[in-house]
Structures are given as structure tokens and as C-alpha cells.
Tab-separated table of C-alpha atoms and ligand atoms in Angstrom:
chain	number	residue	atom	x	y	z
A	1361	MET	CA	36.385	-0.146	10.102
A	1362	ARG	CA	40.136	-0.266	10.747
A	1363	PRO	CA	41.758	3.145	11.092
A	1364	THR	CA	43.475	3.901	7.784
A	1365	ARG	CA	45.485	7.010	6.957
A	1366	PHE	CA	42.879	7.968	4.370
A	1367	ALA	CA	40.072	7.658	6.940
A	1368	GLU	CA	42.064	9.635	9.478
A	1369	ARG	CA	42.764	12.350	6.915
A	1370	PHE	CA	39.310	12.726	5.365
A	1371	SER	CA	36.773	11.608	7.962
A	1372	LYS	CA	37.898	13.875	10.793
A	1373	LYS	CA	35.890	16.899	11.925
A	1374	THR	CA	36.691	19.760	9.566
A	1375	GLY	CA	35.420	23.305	9.108
A	1376	ILE	CA	33.804	22.427	5.792
A	1377	LEU	CA	31.977	19.469	7.387
A	1378	GLU	CA	30.626	21.651	10.210
A	1379	LEU	CA	29.600	24.322	7.701
A	1380	MET	CA	27.846	21.988	5.252
A	1381	ASP	CA	26.126	20.042	8.030
A	1382	ASP	CA	24.778	23.274	9.589
A	1383	LEU	CA	23.753	24.470	6.123
A	1384	GLY	CA	21.965	21.296	5.029
A	1385	ARG	CA	20.001	21.057	8.290
A	1386	ALA	CA	19.009	24.724	8.289
A	1387	MET	CA	17.982	24.660	4.601
A	1388	GLU	CA	15.957	21.454	4.955
A	1389	ARG	CA	14.339	21.997	8.325
A	1390	GLY	CA	14.014	25.797	8.168
A	1391	GLY	CA	12.559	26.786	11.539
A	1392	ASP	CA	13.770	29.747	13.534
A	1393	MET	CA	17.446	29.501	12.660
A	1394	ARG	CA	18.853	32.681	11.137
A	1395	MET	CA	21.020	31.209	8.433
A	1396	LEU	CA	24.146	33.284	7.822
A	1397	GLY	CA	26.389	30.199	7.638
A	1398	GLY	CA	27.140	28.130	4.506
A	1399	GLY	CA	27.321	29.382	0.955
A	1400	ASN	CA	23.905	28.435	-0.364
A	1401	PRO	CA	22.919	30.906	-3.071
A	1402	ALA	CA	19.647	32.827	-2.779
A	1403	HIS	CA	16.465	31.557	-4.413
A	1404	ILE	CA	15.921	34.432	-6.847
A	1405	PRO	CA	12.406	34.107	-8.319
A	1406	GLU	CA	13.322	35.295	-11.871
A	1407	VAL	CA	16.216	32.855	-11.930
A	1408	ASN	CA	14.184	29.927	-10.614
A	1409	GLU	CA	11.583	30.665	-13.275
A	1410	ILE	CA	14.242	30.101	-15.944
A	1411	TRP	CA	15.177	26.706	-14.466
A	1412	ARG	CA	11.473	25.823	-14.330
A	1413	GLU	CA	11.003	26.696	-18.014
A	1414	ARG	CA	14.123	24.824	-19.065
A	1415	THR	CA	13.086	21.759	-17.077
A	1416	ALA	CA	9.656	21.827	-18.734
A	1417	GLN	CA	11.302	22.064	-22.191
A	1418	ILE	CA	13.531	19.108	-21.406
A	1419	LEU	CA	10.596	17.051	-20.136
A	1420	ALA	CA	8.572	17.901	-23.241
A	1421	ASN	CA	11.384	16.871	-25.578
A	1422	GLY	CA	11.976	13.127	-25.429
A	1423	ALA	CA	15.452	13.187	-26.978
A	1424	GLU	CA	16.694	15.903	-24.620
A	1425	LEU	CA	15.343	14.078	-21.579
A	1426	GLU	CA	17.226	10.954	-22.597
A	1427	GLU	CA	20.362	12.988	-23.247
A	1428	THR	CA	20.039	14.403	-19.739
A	1429	LEU	CA	19.288	11.243	-17.799
A	1430	ALA	CA	20.051	8.140	-19.809
A	1431	ASN	CA	23.622	8.486	-21.139
A	1432	TYR	CA	27.039	8.786	-19.532
A	1433	ASP	CA	29.035	11.834	-20.682
A	1434	THR	CA	32.722	11.623	-21.587
A	1435	PRO	CA	34.995	11.945	-18.535
A	1436	GLN	CA	35.752	15.474	-19.778
A	1437	GLY	CA	32.074	16.480	-19.886
A	1438	LYS	CA	29.379	16.941	-22.511
A	1439	LEU	CA	31.168	17.904	-25.730
A	1440	ALA	CA	28.405	20.270	-26.937
A	1441	PHE	CA	28.547	22.087	-23.587
A	1442	LEU	CA	32.340	22.399	-23.744
A	1443	ASP	CA	32.111	23.834	-27.289
A	1444	SER	CA	29.463	26.377	-26.348
A	1445	LEU	CA	31.391	27.502	-23.267
A	1446	ALA	CA	34.640	27.886	-25.228
A	1447	ASP	CA	32.748	30.042	-27.775
A	1448	LEU	CA	31.235	32.210	-25.042
A	1449	MET	CA	34.587	32.864	-23.351
A	1450	ASN	CA	36.219	33.623	-26.715
A	1451	ARG	CA	33.397	36.011	-27.707
A	1452	GLU	CA	33.436	37.762	-24.337
A	1453	PHE	CA	37.131	37.984	-23.538
A	1454	GLY	CA	38.963	37.259	-26.793
A	1455	TRP	CA	40.614	34.127	-25.340
A	1456	ASN	CA	41.599	31.455	-27.778
A	1457	LEU	CA	39.955	28.448	-26.123
A	1458	SER	CA	38.651	25.236	-27.615
A	1459	ALA	CA	36.735	22.402	-25.983
A	1460	ARG	CA	40.132	20.795	-25.317
A	1461	ASN	CA	40.753	23.524	-22.724
A	1462	ILE	CA	37.680	22.705	-20.619
A	1463	ALA	CA	36.688	19.878	-18.270
A	1464	ILE	CA	33.627	19.360	-16.086
A	1465	THR	CA	33.828	18.161	-12.485
A	1466	ASN	CA	31.235	17.132	-9.943
A	1467	GLY	CA	31.087	20.689	-8.518
A	1468	SER	CA	34.191	22.838	-8.283
A	1469	GLN	CA	34.805	21.496	-4.773
A	1470	THR	CA	35.639	18.141	-6.377
A	1471	GLY	CA	37.546	19.991	-9.094
A	1472	PHE	CA	39.734	21.503	-6.368
A	1473	PHE	CA	40.335	18.137	-4.743
A	1474	LEU	CA	41.723	16.931	-8.066
A	1475	LEU	CA	43.676	20.095	-8.853
A	1476	LEU	CA	45.229	20.573	-5.411
A	1477	ASN	CA	46.390	16.954	-5.407
A	1478	LEU	CA	47.570	16.979	-9.022
A	1479	LEU	CA	49.631	20.047	-8.149
A	1480	SER	CA	50.884	19.290	-4.622
A	1481	GLY	CA	52.475	16.376	-2.788
A	1482	THR	CA	55.594	14.313	-3.337
A	1483	GLY	CA	56.845	14.539	-6.915
A	1484	THR	CA	58.080	11.594	-8.984
A	1485	ASP	CA	61.567	12.947	-8.116
A	1486	GLY	CA	60.773	12.472	-4.410
A	1487	VAL	CA	60.696	16.218	-3.746
A	1488	MET	CA	57.717	17.846	-1.992
A	1489	ASN	CA	55.505	20.262	-3.956
A	1490	ARG	CA	53.229	22.785	-2.238
A	1491	VAL	CA	50.427	25.122	-3.265
A	1492	LEU	CA	50.768	28.695	-2.024
A	1493	PHE	CA	47.746	30.883	-1.256
A	1494	PRO	CA	49.092	34.427	-1.532
A	1495	LEU	CA	46.208	36.072	0.317
A	1496	CYS	CA	45.120	34.534	3.613
A	1497	PRO	CA	42.230	34.409	4.710
A	1498	GLU	CA	41.186	32.143	1.843
A	1499	TYR	CA	38.321	29.729	1.052
A	1500	ILE	CA	37.633	27.182	3.844
A	1501	GLY	CA	36.945	24.460	1.268
A	1502	TYR	CA	40.613	24.161	0.209
A	1503	ALA	CA	41.939	23.732	3.766
A	1504	ASP	CA	41.514	19.956	4.147
A	1505	GLN	CA	41.775	18.816	0.549
A	1506	ALA	CA	45.460	17.977	0.195
A	1507	VAL	CA	46.199	14.287	0.629
A	1508	GLU	CA	49.710	14.952	1.918
A	1509	PRO	CA	50.045	16.953	5.132
A	1510	GLY	CA	51.881	20.262	4.879
A	1511	ALA	CA	51.086	20.654	1.182
A	1512	LEU	CA	49.268	23.997	1.544
A	1513	LEU	CA	50.979	27.264	2.470
A	1514	SER	CA	49.516	30.738	2.930
A	1515	ARG	CA	50.735	34.277	3.356
A	1516	ARG	CA	49.040	36.836	5.575
A	1517	ALA	CA	47.177	39.607	3.823
A	1518	THR	CA	48.086	43.179	4.691
A	1519	ILE	CA	45.230	45.238	6.083
A	1520	GLU	CA	44.231	48.658	4.773
A	1521	LEU	CA	41.949	50.422	7.277
A	1522	ILE	CA	39.196	52.421	5.556
A	1523	GLY	CA	37.237	54.994	7.587
A	1524	ASP	CA	36.052	53.984	11.069
A	1525	HIS	CA	34.320	50.732	10.154
A	1526	PHE	CA	35.735	49.270	6.943
A	1527	PHE	CA	38.945	47.622	5.734
A	1528	LYS	CA	40.453	45.810	2.742
A	1529	TYR	CA	43.018	43.022	2.423
A	1530	HIS	CA	45.897	43.205	-0.058
A	1531	VAL	CA	48.550	40.740	-1.189
A	1532	ASP	CA	51.818	41.387	0.622
A	1533	PHE	CA	54.251	41.124	-2.279
A	1534	THR	CA	57.184	41.879	0.039
A	1535	GLU	CA	56.573	38.544	1.823
A	1536	LEU	CA	55.377	36.438	-1.116
A	1537	ASP	CA	58.634	35.202	-2.607
A	1538	PRO	CA	57.663	31.581	-3.461
A	1539	ALA	CA	60.425	29.097	-2.637
A	1540	ASP	CA	61.341	26.247	-4.990
A	1541	ASP	CA	58.907	23.833	-3.328
A	1542	VAL	CA	55.967	26.031	-4.414
A	1543	ALA	CA	54.374	24.278	-7.394
A	1544	ALA	CA	51.318	26.526	-7.878
A	1545	LEU	CA	49.708	29.749	-6.675
A	1546	CYS	CA	45.984	29.810	-5.916
A	1547	VAL	CA	43.436	32.558	-5.175
A	1548	SER	CA	39.677	32.894	-5.170
A	1549	ARG	CA	38.530	36.052	-6.988
A	1550	PRO	CA	36.026	37.324	-5.761
A	1551	THR	CA	37.332	35.899	-2.512
A	1552	ASN	CA	35.284	33.666	-0.314
A	1553	PRO	CA	35.135	34.520	2.671
A	1554	THR	CA	35.862	38.237	2.515
A	1555	GLY	CA	34.111	39.669	-0.547
A	1556	ASN	CA	37.512	41.010	-1.626
A	1557	VAL	CA	38.324	41.189	-5.334
A	1558	LEU	CA	42.027	41.128	-6.136
A	1559	THR	CA	42.885	44.163	-8.215
A	1560	ASP	CA	43.918	43.785	-11.874
A	1561	ASP	CA	47.398	44.819	-10.835
A	1562	GLU	CA	47.585	42.139	-8.111
A	1563	VAL	CA	46.390	39.471	-10.575
A	1564	ARG	CA	48.888	40.500	-13.257
A	1565	ARG	CA	51.732	40.508	-10.730
A	1566	LEU	CA	50.764	37.059	-9.438
A	1567	ALA	CA	50.471	35.765	-13.012
A	1568	GLY	CA	53.939	37.203	-13.707
A	1569	ILE	CA	55.432	35.478	-10.650
A	1570	ALA	CA	53.835	32.148	-11.633
A	1571	ALA	CA	55.018	32.466	-15.239
A	1572	ALA	CA	58.559	33.338	-14.146
A	1573	LYS	CA	58.668	30.194	-11.990
A	1574	ASP	CA	56.861	28.155	-14.670
A	1575	ILE	CA	54.145	27.034	-12.245
A	1576	PRO	CA	50.352	27.211	-12.683
A	1577	PHE	CA	48.305	30.066	-11.252
A	1578	VAL	CA	44.867	28.826	-10.154
A	1579	ILE	CA	42.085	31.438	-10.117
A	1580	ASP	CA	38.821	30.303	-8.555
A	1581	ASN	CA	36.134	32.246	-10.386
A	1582	ALA	CA	33.104	30.718	-8.609
A	1583	TYR	CA	31.537	34.206	-8.198
A	1584	GLY	CA	33.207	35.965	-11.117
A	1585	ALA	CA	32.709	36.871	-14.783
A	1586	PRO	CA	31.054	36.133	-17.100
A	1587	PHE	CA	28.707	34.178	-14.824
A	1588	PRO	CA	27.391	34.443	-12.122
A	1589	HIS	CA	29.087	37.876	-12.152
A	1590	ILE	CA	28.598	38.607	-8.442
A	1591	LEU	CA	31.122	41.400	-8.815
A	1592	PHE	CA	30.466	44.939	-7.598
A	1593	LYS	CA	33.480	46.578	-9.222
A	1594	ASP	CA	34.883	46.537	-12.725
A	1595	VAL	CA	37.841	44.212	-13.076
A	1596	GLU	CA	39.398	42.355	-15.993
A	1597	PRO	CA	38.909	38.580	-16.069
A	1598	TYR	CA	42.318	36.971	-16.548
A	1599	TRP	CA	43.478	33.851	-18.348
A	1600	ASP	CA	46.708	32.784	-19.961
A	1601	LYS	CA	48.143	29.382	-20.790
A	1602	ASN	CA	49.621	29.162	-17.306
A	1603	VAL	CA	46.322	29.889	-15.589
A	1604	ILE	CA	43.863	27.272	-14.348
A	1605	LEU	CA	40.541	29.084	-14.117
A	1606	THR	CA	37.722	27.352	-12.277
A	1607	MET	CA	34.030	28.167	-12.511
A	1608	SER	CA	30.789	26.702	-11.238
A	1609	LEU	CA	27.069	26.659	-11.939
A	1610	SER	CA	26.356	26.765	-8.182
A	1611	LYS	CA	26.158	30.493	-7.567
A	1612	LEU	CA	23.950	30.928	-10.639
A	1613	GLY	CA	21.410	29.258	-8.376
A	1614	LEU	CA	22.152	25.624	-9.260
A	1615	PRO	CA	24.234	24.212	-6.368
A	1616	ALA	CA	22.365	20.902	-6.388
A	1617	VAL	CA	23.310	19.995	-9.975
A	1618	ARG	CA	26.971	19.838	-8.816
A	1619	THR	CA	28.640	21.206	-11.937
A	1620	GLY	CA	32.136	22.619	-11.780
A	1621	ILE	CA	34.208	23.809	-14.748
A	1622	ILE	CA	37.985	23.888	-15.223
A	1623	ILE	CA	39.552	25.983	-17.992
A	1624	ALA	CA	43.238	25.298	-18.518
A	1625	ALA	CA	46.004	24.128	-20.808
A	1626	GLU	CA	45.308	20.815	-22.535
A	1627	GLU	CA	47.693	18.801	-20.338
A	1628	VAL	CA	45.769	19.884	-17.208
A	1629	ILE	CA	42.411	19.072	-18.835
A	1630	LYS	CA	43.681	15.635	-19.862
A	1631	ALA	CA	44.854	14.941	-16.295
A	1632	VAL	CA	41.539	16.085	-14.776
A	1633	SER	CA	39.531	14.031	-17.295
A	1634	ALA	CA	41.601	10.937	-16.511
A	1635	CYS	CA	40.947	11.443	-12.776
A	1636	ASN	CA	37.226	11.901	-13.487
A	1637	ALA	CA	37.124	8.527	-15.244
A	1638	VAL	CA	38.805	6.723	-12.352
A	1639	ILE	CA	36.832	8.428	-9.613
A	1640	SER	CA	33.410	9.031	-11.192
A	1641	LEU	CA	33.371	7.490	-14.713
A	1642	ALA	CA	31.611	10.668	-15.811
A	1643	ASN	CA	30.003	13.596	-14.019
A	1644	GLY	CA	26.369	14.700	-13.865
A	1645	SER	CA	24.794	15.969	-17.093
A	1646	VAL	CA	21.779	17.852	-15.749
A	1647	GLY	CA	23.489	21.199	-15.125
A	1648	GLN	CA	25.163	21.209	-18.523
A	1649	VAL	CA	21.912	20.420	-20.365
A	1650	LEU	CA	19.929	23.011	-18.378
A	1651	VAL	CA	22.384	25.833	-18.978
A	1652	ARG	CA	23.720	25.193	-22.512
A	1653	PRO	CA	21.011	27.130	-24.415
A	1654	LEU	CA	21.602	30.177	-22.190
A	1655	ILE	CA	25.309	30.010	-22.964
A	1656	GLU	CA	24.655	29.647	-26.696
A	1657	SER	CA	22.229	32.576	-26.797
A	1658	GLY	CA	24.318	34.714	-24.452
A	1659	ASP	CA	21.270	35.070	-22.153
A	1660	ILE	CA	23.446	33.875	-19.305
A	1661	LEU	CA	25.286	37.218	-19.448
A	1662	ARG	CA	22.076	39.236	-19.152
A	1663	LEU	CA	20.823	36.980	-16.365
A	1664	SER	CA	24.070	37.399	-14.452
A	1665	ARG	CA	24.585	41.132	-14.920
A	1666	GLU	CA	21.003	42.331	-14.837
A	1667	ILE	CA	19.405	40.027	-12.282
A	1668	ILE	CA	21.894	38.079	-10.175
A	1669	MET	CA	24.533	40.774	-9.592
A	1670	PRO	CA	22.068	43.612	-8.715
A	1671	PHE	CA	20.190	41.238	-6.407
A	1672	TYR	CA	23.311	40.490	-4.362
A	1673	ARG	CA	24.554	44.086	-4.506
A	1674	ARG	CA	21.248	45.198	-2.935
A	1675	ARG	CA	21.421	42.432	-0.346
A	1676	SER	CA	25.005	43.344	0.553
A	1677	GLN	CA	24.042	46.997	1.018
A	1678	GLN	CA	21.122	46.001	3.268
A	1679	ALA	CA	23.402	43.690	5.225
A	1680	VAL	CA	25.959	46.433	5.847
A	1681	GLU	CA	23.197	48.801	6.970
A	1682	SER	CA	21.870	46.139	9.361
A	1683	LEU	CA	25.299	45.564	10.899
A	1684	VAL	CA	26.240	49.225	11.160
A	1685	GLY	CA	22.830	49.957	12.748
A	1686	ALA	CA	23.115	47.053	15.193
A	1687	PHE	CA	26.686	47.757	16.335
A	1688	GLY	CA	26.274	51.518	16.684
A	1689	GLU	CA	29.308	53.450	17.875
A	1690	ASP	CA	29.906	51.694	21.195
A	1691	VAL	CA	31.321	48.427	19.810
A	1692	ASP	CA	34.560	48.162	17.851
A	1693	PHE	CA	33.895	46.429	14.507
A	1694	ARG	CA	35.055	46.543	10.909
A	1695	ILE	CA	33.538	45.128	7.711
A	1696	HIS	CA	35.616	44.155	4.680
A	1697	GLU	CA	34.912	46.256	1.561
A	1698	ARG	CA	32.049	44.743	-0.449
A	1699	GLU	CA	33.499	43.960	-3.870
A	1700	GLY	CA	31.836	40.650	-4.777
A	1701	SER	CA	30.658	37.167	-3.600
A	1702	ILE	CA	27.722	36.597	-1.247
A	1703	PHE	CA	29.416	37.227	2.108
A	1704	LEU	CA	30.246	39.987	4.543
A	1705	TRP	CA	33.433	39.530	6.526
A	1706	LEU	CA	33.179	41.001	9.991
A	1707	TRP	CA	36.279	41.794	12.036
A	1708	LEU	CA	35.898	42.300	15.780
A	1709	PRO	CA	39.292	43.686	16.839
A	1710	GLU	CA	40.525	42.518	20.265
A	1711	LEU	CA	37.519	40.203	20.709
A	1712	PRO	CA	37.987	38.725	24.226
A	1713	VAL	CA	36.816	35.194	23.202
A	1714	SER	CA	37.725	33.180	20.111
A	1715	SER	CA	35.532	33.410	17.014
A	1716	ALA	CA	34.860	29.650	17.492
A	1717	GLU	CA	33.360	30.377	20.922
A	1718	LEU	CA	31.374	33.280	19.509
A	1719	TYR	CA	30.038	30.900	16.800
A	1720	GLU	CA	28.819	28.494	19.547
A	1721	ARG	CA	27.229	31.275	21.571
A	1722	LEU	CA	25.448	32.627	18.481
A	1723	LYS	CA	24.219	29.160	17.506
A	1724	GLN	CA	22.620	28.831	20.960
A	1725	ARG	CA	20.804	32.083	20.203
A	1726	GLY	CA	19.499	30.945	16.801
A	1727	VAL	CA	22.145	32.551	14.556
A	1728	LEU	CA	24.352	30.422	12.299
A	1729	VAL	CA	27.579	32.016	11.084
A	1730	VAL	CA	30.979	30.601	10.111
A	1731	SER	CA	33.851	31.125	12.523
A	1732	GLY	CA	36.635	32.995	10.744
A	1733	HIS	CA	39.476	30.845	12.093
A	1734	TYR	CA	38.799	28.118	9.507
A	1735	PHE	CA	39.906	30.462	6.704
A	1736	PHE	CA	43.434	30.886	8.101
A	1737	TYR	CA	45.447	27.773	7.255
A	1738	GLY	CA	48.955	27.096	6.006
A	1739	LEU	CA	50.448	30.081	7.870
A	1740	ASP	CA	53.936	29.913	9.399
A	1741	ASP	CA	52.962	31.690	12.626
A	1742	PRO	CA	49.761	32.142	14.618
A	1743	TRP	CA	47.882	35.373	13.856
A	1744	ARG	CA	45.532	36.841	16.482
A	1745	HIS	CA	43.373	38.326	13.712
A	1746	ALA	CA	42.377	34.725	12.788
A	1747	GLY	CA	40.254	34.450	15.950
A	1748	GLU	CA	38.532	37.813	15.527
A	1749	CYS	CA	36.468	37.376	12.350
A	1750	LEU	CA	33.135	35.917	11.250
A	1751	ARG	CA	31.838	35.119	7.775
A	1752	LEU	CA	28.213	36.143	7.280
A	1753	SER	CA	26.213	35.132	4.203
A	1754	TYR	CA	23.626	37.673	3.068
A	1755	ALA	CA	21.987	35.356	0.529
A	1756	GLN	CA	18.980	34.543	2.708
A	1757	ASP	CA	16.077	36.700	3.993
A	1758	PRO	CA	17.203	40.307	4.802
A	1759	MET	CA	14.794	40.493	7.780
A	1760	LYS	CA	16.492	37.457	9.276
A	1761	PHE	CA	19.878	39.049	8.576
A	1762	GLN	CA	18.753	42.144	10.446
A	1763	GLU	CA	17.591	40.091	13.448
A	1764	ALA	CA	20.860	38.187	13.331
A	1765	ALA	CA	22.887	41.425	13.225
A	1766	GLN	CA	21.104	42.608	16.407
A	1767	ILE	CA	21.870	39.317	18.150
A	1768	ILE	CA	25.532	39.338	17.029
A	1769	ALA	CA	26.013	42.924	18.246
A	1770	ASP	CA	24.236	42.123	21.521
A	1771	GLU	CA	26.378	39.028	22.106
A	1772	VAL	CA	29.588	40.932	21.339
A	1773	ARG	CA	28.548	43.687	23.794
A	1774	ARG	CA	27.828	40.992	26.407
A	1775	ILE	CA	31.224	39.334	25.833
A	1776	ARG	CA	33.041	42.648	26.102
A	1777	SER	CA	31.209	43.537	29.325
A	1778	GLU	CA	32.054	40.096	30.821
A	1779	ALA	CA	35.769	40.539	30.018
B	1268	PLP	C1	35.365	30.110	-3.746
B	1268	PLP	C2	34.625	28.830	-3.906
B	1268	PLP	N1	35.171	27.857	-4.637
B	1268	PLP	C3	34.562	26.676	-4.823
B	1268	PLP	C4	33.335	26.430	-4.242
B	1268	PLP	C5	32.688	25.091	-4.478
B	1268	PLP	O1	31.522	25.243	-5.211
B	1268	PLP	P1	30.764	24.046	-5.946
B	1268	PLP	O2	31.427	22.756	-5.550
B	1268	PLP	O3	29.336	24.135	-5.471
B	1268	PLP	O4	30.895	24.286	-7.425
B	1268	PLP	C6	32.710	27.406	-3.475
B	1268	PLP	C7	31.420	27.144	-2.821
B	1268	PLP	O5	30.942	27.863	-1.991
B	1268	PLP	C8	33.372	28.637	-3.308
B	1268	PLP	O6	32.837	29.614	-2.567
């Protein structure tokens, strides 16, 4: 293979590659690894039972099986699925959507590759366009997706200290001030990696800034309402004609069906659908066929609010107890407020080694985490805080999380005593 710019850009070692490689190996091989890395959702028995029943129904019904496996969808997605999703969002939130406002992608990761490159890069007028992430740290999966270097910018969050061991990030509106090269704002809400949920006020202010500049505001709703609803506080979902809202079937417990959803103005949906045709012809149908009856009946809301959300809320509580118990009072640590998603974000102030080195040391001891530094990209200046954090998933076995918390605390004590 000759070295091309594309190969150089997309085949290098990235955080998301390290994370997904660790994840895939740990999930497939199992073994003694305590898996707090990657973002694999939990296997919730009640939820898996629903997928089992739906799969059996599809297998029993010849026409549905053929619809699932033997036809290409349109590049926009399965029209019946798009209709049923538009109805659900309109019923739930009073939005005025039609199927023309929705497109399916091969997972929302692919959706973001399309969106970030539709929105950023050199314009037809020759002028550079950038996407601004108003609250850094932000999702690792966006960091390497822009085709053109320098297309992604971020602003540091401000830090509110809460009690002795907790904290919360906020958008620093005094520093936000998007310049003319900013062509879109983008946030994940709930935020991966921190479990933060931007307040209604923050979202409305960001939407106002985007509208005033006539640029899209992308809200990544992979963990949000109405499904999978991994939200531990009451917030208003937000959409307006300027907003590009993304969703996914992954955190419902279906990451392997690779189904992402984009809800946006018709011109955005047309652009995404055209890209889908060029890149994939059409996307996978299985997720859409599995989930459509739950969307039509509204059962997806009950499943999300009564099973999935309480499951993760319990797990997050157990995870905090494990960490607080393991660290005790002799080690300086802080945990981000638990407001949603499937992660705890651990801050180790003044950590004497980098979080990347701590990741390596923990891996040697059978604990997989994600080093926090990958979530700080697009910043103007280096920020010491970027090397002091770890992302810990609490989706897997709580006993393993507890063992892992003991090992993390022990390793941090060891590092501090060596310093
Ligand atoms: C915030 C966020 N956005 C997007 C994705 C991509 O999800 P998928 O491609 O599985 O739909 C993830 C996955 O972890 C995520 O956490």
C-alpha cells in the first residue's frame, strides 16, 4: 500500500481504535479482565428477552424475515420505521416531524462521520469551516472524524466543586463566543465521558447562539430521551429546525445491529441520505425491523424508563459506593455528578503520572479503563486536568467494578507514594 493522505489520516493509532480493540477482545474472550473500558451496554435480561421474542416473531413470519434480510432499504432508511419514529417524537414532545426529517445511518458513529464532514472543512468559497464543542471534555469518537485537520475546536468546561469528592462541568459562556469560521456547535447530552447532562438553560442558550449565527446545533442524544432514557435527572429534550439531533439503538442493548438515527431539517436529511447511497447503498435493516413494533406501541418508553434507566441508576450508585469505599479519605479524588450515560468520570487532581500511564499500569493489573486525555481535543492551550481523569464504564458486573475500584485506588496510592 502506498501512503496516501487518507490512509495517514484514518489508519493511524487513535483513542477510539485502542478503546474498541480493548473492548472487542475483552467482550469476546472474557477471562479475568475487569472491563471498565469501552461503551458496551449491559446485557439486561428483561431487555434481551424482548429481542429474543421479536427475533422469534420475525423468524416465524416469512414476509417479515424477507423484509429484514432480503431487501435493500432506501438510502434514508426503512420508510415505515421513519414514519413510526416521527409519530413517537411528535406524540411525546409535540415536535412537528415527518419521515422527511429522519435518516438512518450505520450506527451514530458513522452518522457523525457524515455530519462532521458535511459541516466542517473548506467551503465552496474556499473558506475554512469548523465545528465547535462548547464543553470539553467531549466524546472520544468525534476526535478523529474530520477529514480536514484543524476542523474541530473545543472550549474548556468550568469546574464546580461539590462537597469533598464530587464536581460538575458547566459551559463557560464567557469564553464561548464562536468566531465566523464556526459552522456548527456540537454537544453530547447526556455527555460521554462524564455523565454530565447539560442543563435546560445551557441548551437553550447554545440553541440561541447557533440560531443567531444561523449555524446548526448538533445534539448527540445517544443516551437521552425518549430512548434509551439513561437520564437520572429531569430535563427537557430539545429540537428546533436548526438542531440536528442524533440517536441510536445501541444503548437500548442493540450495539451490534449498528443503527443510528439523525433527526434534522430536510436539507440535512437529504445530504445524509445522498452520502449513505454513495458510501453504503443502504444501511442495515435488522435494528429497524426489531424495534419498530415497540415504537408503534409506545412500549419502548416503558422499557427505557422502567427497566433500562433504573438498571443503570442502580449500577451508577453501586459504582460510586465502590470507588468512595476503595479510595477512602487518604487519596485525593473526585467523581463527576451522575446525571446520565453509563460512565463514571474520575478526576485524580495532581496525579503524578499521566492518565495514559495509569491506563497502562491498570491494564497490567487486569483493569481496563479509558484514559481521559483522549476526550480533550481541539483546545487552544494544554490543560493539566486532561491528564488527570479516567472514564469508567459501570455497565458490566458490579463485583468486577468493585475489584477494579480497589485496584485503581491501590495503584493511585502506589503512584503517589513513588512520587
Ligand atoms: C455519545 C455517543 N455518541 C455516539 C456513539 C456511537 O454509537 P453507535 O455508533 O453505536 O450508534 C456513542 C457510542 O458509545 C456515544 O457514546
